[in-house]
Coordinates of C-alpha atoms and ligand atoms in Angstrom, one line a residue:
X1 CA -5.0 -10.1 42.0
X2 CA -5.4 -6.3 42.3
X3 CA -4.7 -4.4 39.1
X4 CA -4.8 -0.8 37.9
X5 CA -4.7 -0.4 34.1
X6 CA -1.5 1.3 32.9
X7 CA -0.6 3.1 29.7
X8 CA 2.9 3.8 28.3
X9 CA 3.9 6.9 26.3
X10 CA 6.9 5.8 24.1
X11 CA 9.2 7.0 21.4
X12 CA 11.6 5.0 19.2
X13 CA 15.2 5.9 20.0
X14 CA 18.3 6.1 17.9
X15 CA 18.9 2.4 18.0
X16 CA 15.3 1.5 17.3
X17 CA 14.4 0.7 20.9
X18 CA 10.9 1.7 22.1
X19 CA 11.2 3.4 25.4
X20 CA 9.0 5.6 27.5
X21 CA 7.1 6.1 30.8
X22 CA 3.8 5.0 32.1
X23 CA 0.8 6.3 34.1
X24 CA -2.5 4.9 35.4
X25 CA -4.9 4.8 32.4
X26 CA -7.5 6.7 34.4
X27 CA -5.4 9.8 33.8
X28 CA -5.3 9.3 30.0
X29 CA -7.3 12.4 29.1
X30 CA -4.9 14.6 31.0
X31 CA -1.8 12.9 29.7
X32 CA -3.0 13.1 26.1
X33 CA -2.8 16.9 26.6
X34 CA 0.2 17.2 28.8
X35 CA 2.3 14.2 27.7
X36 CA 5.0 13.0 30.2
X37 CA 8.4 14.3 31.2
X38 CA 11.5 13.0 29.4
X39 CA 15.3 13.8 29.6
X40 CA 17.5 14.8 26.7
X41 CA 20.4 12.5 27.8
X42 CA 18.0 9.5 27.3
X43 CA 18.7 9.9 23.6
X44 CA 22.3 8.7 24.4
X45 CA 21.2 5.2 25.5
X46 CA 23.1 2.9 23.2
X47 CA 21.7 -0.3 21.8
X48 CA 24.0 -2.2 24.1
X49 CA 22.7 -0.7 27.3
X50 CA 25.3 2.0 28.0
X51 CA 24.9 5.7 27.9
X52 CA 27.2 7.5 25.5
X53 CA 28.7 10.9 26.3
X54 CA 25.9 13.5 26.4
X55 CA 26.2 17.2 25.6
X56 CA 23.1 17.6 27.8
X57 CA 24.6 15.9 30.8
X58 CA 22.2 16.0 33.7
X59 CA 20.4 19.1 32.4
X60 CA 17.2 19.8 30.7
X61 CA 13.7 18.6 30.3
X62 CA 11.5 17.4 27.4
X63 CA 8.0 16.0 26.9
X64 CA 6.9 12.8 25.3
X65 CA 3.7 14.0 23.6
X66 CA 1.4 11.2 22.4
X67 CA -0.1 11.1 18.9
X68 CA -3.7 10.0 19.6
X69 CA -3.6 8.3 16.1
X70 CA -1.1 5.8 17.4
X71 CA -3.1 4.4 20.3
X72 CA -2.5 0.7 20.9
X73 CA -4.9 -1.1 23.2
X74 CA -4.6 -4.9 22.8
X75 CA -6.0 -7.3 25.3
X76 CA -4.8 -10.8 24.6
X77 CA -7.7 -12.1 26.8
X78 CA -5.4 -14.5 28.6
X79 CA -5.4 -12.7 32.0
X80 CA -2.2 -10.8 31.3
X81 CA -2.2 -7.0 31.4
X82 CA -3.3 -5.5 28.1
X83 CA -0.8 -3.8 25.8
X84 CA -1.6 -0.1 26.2
X85 CA 0.7 2.5 24.6
X86 CA 1.0 5.5 22.4
X87 CA 3.8 6.6 20.2
X88 CA 5.1 10.1 20.8
X89 CA 6.9 13.1 19.4
X90 CA 9.6 14.5 21.6
X91 CA 8.9 18.1 22.3
X92 CA 10.5 20.9 24.3
X93 CA 8.6 21.8 27.4
X94 CA 7.1 24.9 25.6
X95 CA 5.5 22.5 23.1
X96 CA 7.9 23.2 20.2
X97 CA 9.4 20.2 18.4
X98 CA 12.7 19.0 19.8
X99 CA 15.3 19.2 17.1
X100 CA 16.5 15.6 18.0
X101 CA 13.1 13.9 17.7
X102 CA 13.3 11.1 15.1
X103 CA 9.6 11.2 14.4
X104 CA 9.7 14.9 13.8
X105 CA 12.6 14.4 11.4
X106 CA 10.4 12.1 9.3
X107 CA 7.4 14.5 9.4
X108 CA 9.7 17.3 8.2
X109 CA 11.0 15.2 5.3
X110 CA 7.5 14.3 4.3
X111 CA 6.5 18.0 4.4
X112 CA 9.6 19.0 2.4
X113 CA 8.8 16.4 -0.3
X114 CA 5.1 17.6 -0.5
X115 CA 6.0 21.3 -0.4
X116 CA 8.7 21.1 -3.1
X117 CA 7.2 18.5 -5.4
X118 CA 3.5 17.9 -4.4
X119 CA 4.4 14.3 -4.0
X120 CA 3.6 11.8 -1.2
X121 CA 5.6 8.7 -0.5
X122 CA 3.7 5.6 0.6
X123 CA 5.8 2.8 2.3
X124 CA 5.6 -0.5 4.0
X125 CA 8.2 -2.3 6.0
X126 CA 8.4 -6.0 5.2
X127 CA 9.7 -7.7 8.4
X128 CA 11.5 -11.0 8.9
X129 CA 12.1 -12.4 12.3
X130 CA 12.9 -15.6 14.1
X131 CA 10.5 -17.1 16.6
X132 CA 12.3 -19.1 19.4
X133 CA 9.3 -21.3 19.9
X134 CA 9.1 -22.5 16.3
X135 CA 10.0 -26.1 16.9
X136 CA 11.8 -25.8 13.6
X137 CA 13.2 -28.7 11.6
X138 CA 15.5 -29.0 8.6
X139 CA 13.9 -27.8 5.4
X140 CA 11.1 -25.8 7.0
X141 CA 11.3 -23.1 4.3
X142 CA 7.7 -22.2 3.3
X143 CA 6.5 -25.5 4.8
X144 CA 2.9 -25.8 5.8
X145 CA 4.1 -28.0 8.7
X146 CA 6.4 -25.2 9.9
X147 CA 3.3 -23.0 10.5
X148 CA 1.5 -25.9 12.2
X149 CA 4.5 -26.5 14.5
X150 CA 4.9 -22.9 15.5
X151 CA 1.6 -23.3 17.2
X152 CA -0.6 -20.4 18.2
X153 CA 2.0 -17.8 17.5
X154 CA 1.1 -16.8 13.9
X155 CA -2.7 -16.5 14.5
X156 CA -2.3 -14.7 17.8
X157 CA 0.3 -12.3 16.4
X158 CA -1.9 -11.5 13.4
X159 CA -4.9 -10.9 15.7
X160 CA -2.8 -8.7 18.0
X161 CA -1.6 -6.7 14.9
X162 CA -5.2 -6.3 13.8
X163 CA -6.4 -5.3 17.2
X164 CA -3.6 -2.6 17.1
X165 CA -5.1 -1.4 13.8
X166 CA -2.7 -3.0 11.4
X167 CA -4.1 -5.6 9.1
X168 CA -1.4 -7.9 7.8
X169 CA -1.7 -9.0 4.2
X170 CA 0.7 -12.0 4.2
X171 CA 2.5 -14.3 6.6
X172 CA 4.9 -17.1 5.8
X173 CA 7.7 -19.4 7.0
X174 CA 10.9 -18.0 5.6
X175 CA 14.2 -19.6 4.6
X176 CA 16.1 -19.7 7.9
X177 CA 15.2 -22.0 10.9
X178 CA 12.3 -20.6 12.8
X179 CA 12.2 -17.5 10.6
X180 CA 8.9 -16.0 9.5
X181 CA 7.9 -12.9 7.4
X182 CA 4.9 -10.6 7.8
X183 CA 3.8 -7.9 5.4
X184 CA 1.3 -5.1 5.8
X185 CA -0.2 -2.8 3.1
X186 CA 1.5 0.5 2.2
X187 CA 0.6 3.6 4.1
X188 CA 1.8 7.3 4.2
X189 CA 5.3 7.4 5.5
X190 CA 4.6 8.4 9.1
X191 CA 1.8 5.7 9.5
X192 CA 4.2 3.2 7.9
X193 CA 6.9 3.8 10.5
X194 CA 4.4 3.8 13.4
X195 CA 3.1 0.6 12.0
X196 CA 6.6 -0.9 11.9
X197 CA 7.2 -0.1 15.5
X198 CA 3.8 -1.5 16.6
X199 CA 4.3 -4.6 14.5
X200 CA 7.6 -5.5 16.3
X201 CA 6.0 -4.8 19.7
X202 CA 3.0 -7.0 18.9
X203 CA 5.4 -9.8 17.8
X204 CA 7.3 -9.5 21.1
X205 CA 4.1 -9.2 23.1
X206 CA 2.7 -12.4 21.5
X207 CA 5.9 -14.4 21.9
X208 CA 6.2 -13.3 25.6
X209 CA 2.6 -14.5 26.3
X210 CA 3.5 -17.8 24.8
X211 CA 6.5 -18.1 27.1
X212 CA 8.9 -17.5 24.2
X213 CA 10.6 -14.7 22.3
X214 CA 11.2 -13.3 18.8
X215 CA 14.3 -11.7 17.4
X216 CA 14.4 -9.2 14.6
X217 CA 18.2 -9.1 14.7
X218 CA 19.7 -9.1 11.2
X219 CA 21.7 -12.3 11.9
X220 CA 21.3 -14.8 14.7
X221 CA 24.4 -16.7 13.6
X222 CA 27.3 -15.9 11.2
X223 CA 26.2 -18.9 9.0
X224 CA 22.8 -19.3 7.4
X225 CA 20.5 -16.4 6.4
X226 CA 19.6 -13.1 8.0
X227 CA 16.4 -11.2 8.7
X228 CA 15.8 -8.0 6.7
X229 CA 13.4 -5.2 7.0
X230 CA 12.8 -4.3 3.3
X231 CA 11.4 -0.9 2.8
X232 CA 8.9 -0.8 -0.1
X233 CA 7.9 2.6 -1.4
X234 CA 6.0 4.4 -4.2
X235 CA 5.2 8.0 -5.1
X236 CA 1.7 9.5 -5.4
X237 CA 0.5 12.9 -6.5
X238 CA -1.8 15.2 -4.5
X239 CA -4.9 13.8 -6.2
X240 CA -3.9 10.3 -5.0
X241 CA -2.7 9.1 -8.4
X242 CA 0.3 6.8 -8.5
X243 CA 3.3 8.4 -10.3
X244 CA 5.9 5.6 -9.9
X245 CA 4.8 3.9 -13.0
X246 CA 4.9 5.0 -16.7
X247 CA 4.4 2.1 -19.2
X248 CA 6.1 4.2 -21.9
X249 CA 9.4 4.5 -20.0
X250 CA 12.2 2.0 -19.5
X251 CA 11.2 -0.7 -17.1
X252 CA 8.0 1.1 -16.4
X253 CA 9.6 3.6 -14.0
X254 CA 8.0 7.0 -14.2
X255 CA 10.2 10.0 -14.8
X256 CA 9.9 11.5 -11.3
X257 CA 10.3 8.1 -9.7
X258 CA 13.5 7.7 -11.7
X259 CA 14.9 11.0 -10.4
X260 CA 13.9 9.9 -6.9
X261 CA 15.7 6.6 -7.2
X262 CA 18.7 8.3 -8.7
X263 CA 19.0 10.4 -5.6
X264 CA 18.8 7.4 -3.3
X265 CA 21.3 5.3 -5.3
X266 CA 23.9 8.1 -5.4
X267 CA 23.8 8.5 -1.6
X268 CA 23.2 4.9 -0.7
X269 CA 26.6 4.2 0.9
X270 CA 26.0 7.0 3.4
X271 CA 22.3 6.0 3.8
X272 CA 23.4 2.6 5.1
X273 CA 24.6 4.4 8.3
X274 CA 20.9 4.8 9.0
X275 CA 19.3 1.8 7.4
X276 CA 21.9 -0.9 8.4
X277 CA 23.5 0.9 11.3
X278 CA 25.0 -1.9 13.5
X279 CA 28.0 -4.3 13.4
X280 CA 25.5 -7.2 13.1
X281 CA 24.0 -5.6 10.0
X282 CA 27.1 -6.4 8.1
X283 CA 27.0 -10.1 8.9
X284 CA 23.7 -10.0 6.9
X285 CA 24.9 -7.8 4.1
X286 CA 27.1 -10.3 2.5
X287 CA 27.2 -11.6 -1.1
X288 CA 24.5 -13.9 -2.4
X289 CA 22.4 -13.8 0.8
X290 CA 19.4 -12.2 -1.0
X291 CA 20.2 -8.8 0.5
X292 CA 21.2 -5.6 -1.3
X293 CA 25.0 -5.1 -1.3
X294 CA 25.4 -3.1 -4.5
X295 CA 24.0 0.4 -5.3
X296 CA 22.1 -1.0 -8.3
X297 CA 18.5 -0.7 -9.3
X298 CA 17.6 -4.3 -10.2
X299 CA 14.6 -5.4 -12.1
X300 CA 12.9 -8.1 -10.0
X301 CA 16.3 -8.9 -8.4
X302 CA 16.3 -9.8 -4.7
X303 CA 20.0 -9.1 -4.5
X304 CA 19.7 -5.5 -5.8
X305 CA 20.2 -2.5 -3.6
X306 CA 16.8 -1.3 -4.8
X307 CA 14.5 -3.9 -6.5
X308 CA 11.9 -2.9 -9.0
X309 CA 9.1 -5.1 -7.7
X310 CA 6.7 -7.1 -9.9
X311 CA 3.1 -6.3 -10.3
X312 CA 0.4 -9.0 -10.6
X313 CA -2.3 -9.1 -13.3
X314 CA -5.0 -6.5 -13.5
X315 CA -5.5 -3.4 -15.6
X316 CA -2.9 -0.8 -16.4
X317 CA -4.3 1.3 -13.6
X318 CA -4.2 -1.6 -11.1
X319 CA -0.6 -2.2 -12.1
X320 CA 0.4 1.5 -11.7
X321 CA -1.1 1.4 -8.1
X322 CA 0.9 -1.8 -7.2
X323 CA 4.2 -0.6 -8.8
X324 CA 6.8 0.0 -6.1
X325 CA 10.5 -0.2 -5.3
X326 CA 12.1 -2.1 -2.5
X327 CA 15.2 -0.8 -0.6
X328 CA 16.7 -4.0 0.7
X329 CA 19.8 -3.0 2.7
X330 CA 17.8 -2.2 5.8
X331 CA 17.2 -4.1 9.1
X332 CA 15.6 -3.8 12.5
X333 CA 18.6 -2.2 14.2
X334 CA 17.6 1.0 12.3
X335 CA 15.2 3.5 13.7
X336 CA 12.5 3.4 11.0
X337 CA 11.8 7.1 11.2
X338 CA 15.5 8.0 10.6
X339 CA 15.8 5.4 7.9
X340 CA 12.8 6.6 5.9
X341 CA 13.5 10.3 6.5
X342 CA 17.0 10.0 4.9
X343 CA 15.6 7.9 2.0
X344 CA 13.0 10.6 1.3
X345 CA 15.5 13.4 1.6
X346 CA 17.9 11.6 -0.8
X347 CA 15.1 11.0 -3.2
X348 CA 14.0 14.6 -3.0
X349 CA 17.6 15.7 -3.7
X350 CA 17.5 13.5 -6.9
X351 CA 14.1 15.1 -7.9
X352 CA 15.4 18.6 -7.2
X353 CA 18.5 18.1 -9.4
X354 CA 16.6 16.2 -12.0
X355 CA 19.1 13.3 -11.7
X356 CA 18.8 10.7 -14.4
X357 CA 17.9 7.2 -13.2
X358 CA 21.0 4.8 -13.6
X359 CA 20.3 2.1 -16.0
X360 CA 18.7 -0.8 -14.1
X361 CA 20.3 -4.3 -14.1
X362 CA 18.3 -7.0 -15.7
X363 CA 19.3 -10.5 -14.7
X364 CA 22.8 -9.3 -14.2
X365 CA 24.9 -9.8 -11.1
X366 CA 27.1 -6.8 -10.4
X367 CA 29.5 -9.2 -8.7
X368 CA 30.1 -10.8 -12.1
X369 CA 30.7 -7.5 -13.9
X370 CA 34.1 -6.0 -14.4
X371 CA 35.0 -3.0 -12.3
X372 CA 34.9 -0.8 -15.5
X373 CA 31.4 -2.1 -16.4
X374 CA 30.2 -1.3 -12.9
X375 CA 31.7 2.1 -13.0
X376 CA 30.1 2.8 -16.3
X377 CA 26.7 1.9 -14.8
X378 CA 27.4 3.9 -11.6
X379 CA 27.2 0.7 -9.4
X380 CA 29.3 0.7 -6.3
X381 CA 29.8 -2.0 -3.6
X382 CA 27.9 -0.8 -0.6
X383 CA 29.8 -0.6 2.7
X384 CA 30.7 -4.0 4.0
X385 CA 31.2 -2.9 7.6
X386 CA 29.6 -0.5 10.0
X387 CA 32.8 1.5 10.1
X388 CA 32.7 1.9 6.3
X389 CA 29.1 2.9 6.4
X390 CA 29.8 5.6 9.0
X391 CA 32.9 6.8 7.0
X392 CA 30.6 7.1 4.0
X393 CA 28.2 9.2 6.0
X394 CA 31.1 11.4 7.3
X395 CA 32.2 12.0 3.7
X396 CA 28.7 12.8 2.4
X397 CA 27.9 16.4 3.2
X398 CA 24.5 16.1 1.5
X399 CA 23.3 13.3 3.7
X400 CA 24.7 14.9 6.8
X401 CA 22.6 18.0 6.0
X402 CA 19.4 15.8 6.2
X403 CA 19.6 16.0 10.0
X404 CA 19.6 19.0 12.3
X405 CA 23.2 19.4 13.6
X406 CA 22.4 18.4 17.2
X407 CA 20.6 15.2 16.0
X408 CA 23.5 14.2 13.7
X409 CA 26.1 14.8 16.5
X410 CA 24.0 12.8 18.9
X411 CA 23.6 10.0 16.4
X412 CA 27.3 9.8 15.6
X413 CA 28.3 9.9 19.3
X414 CA 25.7 7.3 20.3
X415 CA 26.6 4.8 17.5
X416 CA 30.4 5.2 17.9
X417 CA 30.0 4.5 21.6
X418 CA 28.1 1.4 20.7
X419 CA 30.7 0.2 18.1
X420 CA 33.5 0.6 20.6
X421 CA 31.9 -1.9 23.0
X422 CA 31.9 -4.7 20.5
X423 CA 35.2 -3.9 18.8
X424 CA 36.8 -7.1 19.9
X425 CA 33.8 -9.4 19.6
X426 CA 33.9 -12.4 17.3
X427 CA 31.1 -12.7 14.8
X428 CA 29.4 -15.3 17.1
X429 CA 29.6 -12.9 20.0
X430 CA 28.2 -10.1 17.9
X431 CA 25.2 -12.3 16.9
X432 CA 24.6 -13.4 20.5
X433 CA 24.7 -9.9 22.0
X434 CA 22.5 -8.2 19.3
X435 CA 20.0 -11.1 19.4
X436 CA 19.5 -10.2 23.1
X437 CA 18.7 -6.6 22.2
X438 CA 16.7 -7.0 18.9
Ligands
LIG1 N1 16.3 -12.9 4.4 C1 16.7 -12.0 3.3 C2 17.3 -10.7 3.8 O1 18.0 -10.8 4.7 C3 15.6 -11.8 2.3 C4 14.9 -13.0 1.7 C5 13.7 -12.5 0.8 O2 13.9 -12.1 -0.3 O3 12.6 -12.6 1.3 O4 17.0 -9.6 3.4
LIG2 MG1 11.5 -12.4 2.9

């Protein structure tokens, strides 16, 4: 069959969808310089396929400008067209950044952290997903046979990831039926977000070639367990030394890292409007489902809002380099750039104000504490619905200030339009509809 190779220029929109436009790959050199045209109102596409009211209406033009570093060219060698795409910044036609570009929001947050503190954040997004072709059986959790029965998916997915420049460091069958988890090493914030986007696309690309599908939706059914996207992070100084760890301090948390965590914890209810931004997110964020539903910092606790992760063996230096924190109340309905940008900004606010780290919980369940005890420790129940999360955002002037006004307005309008569509849906219907999208 006749074929002309094609390349897509894409960005990740407010609901985490990867959208863009293509061109014949023979024009790549030109397109790397000129980008491709885009329309402001495209930002108002909702997760559920509608277009929310747009202040831009039918007016205006933008450019999707590819970042050459993000090039993906993955040929599955099975006769199907190769995956060829770049991730882009959204620019005005004069080449200045568009104030509603999610990737630019993250770049600005990274720059603000570096300029004000000399610190760099490294992150990795730990993804869980469900593979429809898993041939799953009861009690598949961590089963060798679950990996065997899911056939070529795992190895092909890892190879596709590697070919896209992202070397996984672990892969495992998770707790839920057909659920798997993949981890990649930490990277600077922008590369980590680009990597998260590419990882999801490679999972979808692999599943599609095997005649199946994957879903990263936080919940596929109201019962059982969900899929999280845990955000691991650590702080580093300009010389490349880890600063998250200090053996002489409580729980090994360095002073600056403690300030950074304090900032995140104090704004966490509002941050959920970016990290767990959909109705289906709150079917996952329920008690005792190994997700974070309290604003606590938990030592090695998989139900903490932020987990202080373990380190494994090695010297003091090796331990300091491994030491990291895990923000658990996040999922794949979030735009990773927005999610990490607001986490960085909240951490930076904590650093700026020298906020003291709240005392971490150690083998304590906030649910089992009295309300007074929680209050004394500064632990609050995180929002338990998407409406509560957005109300917390509306009430948090600091978090609202993390976004340029037009981007905040567009985000609120877009998400509200999405929520209205599903207002009357049962939990089953919410799961079904979001599984189609994510
Ligand atoms: N599936 C859980 C979640 O929804 C996480 C399980 C784990 O700790 O790996 O976040
Ligand atoms: Mg997991």
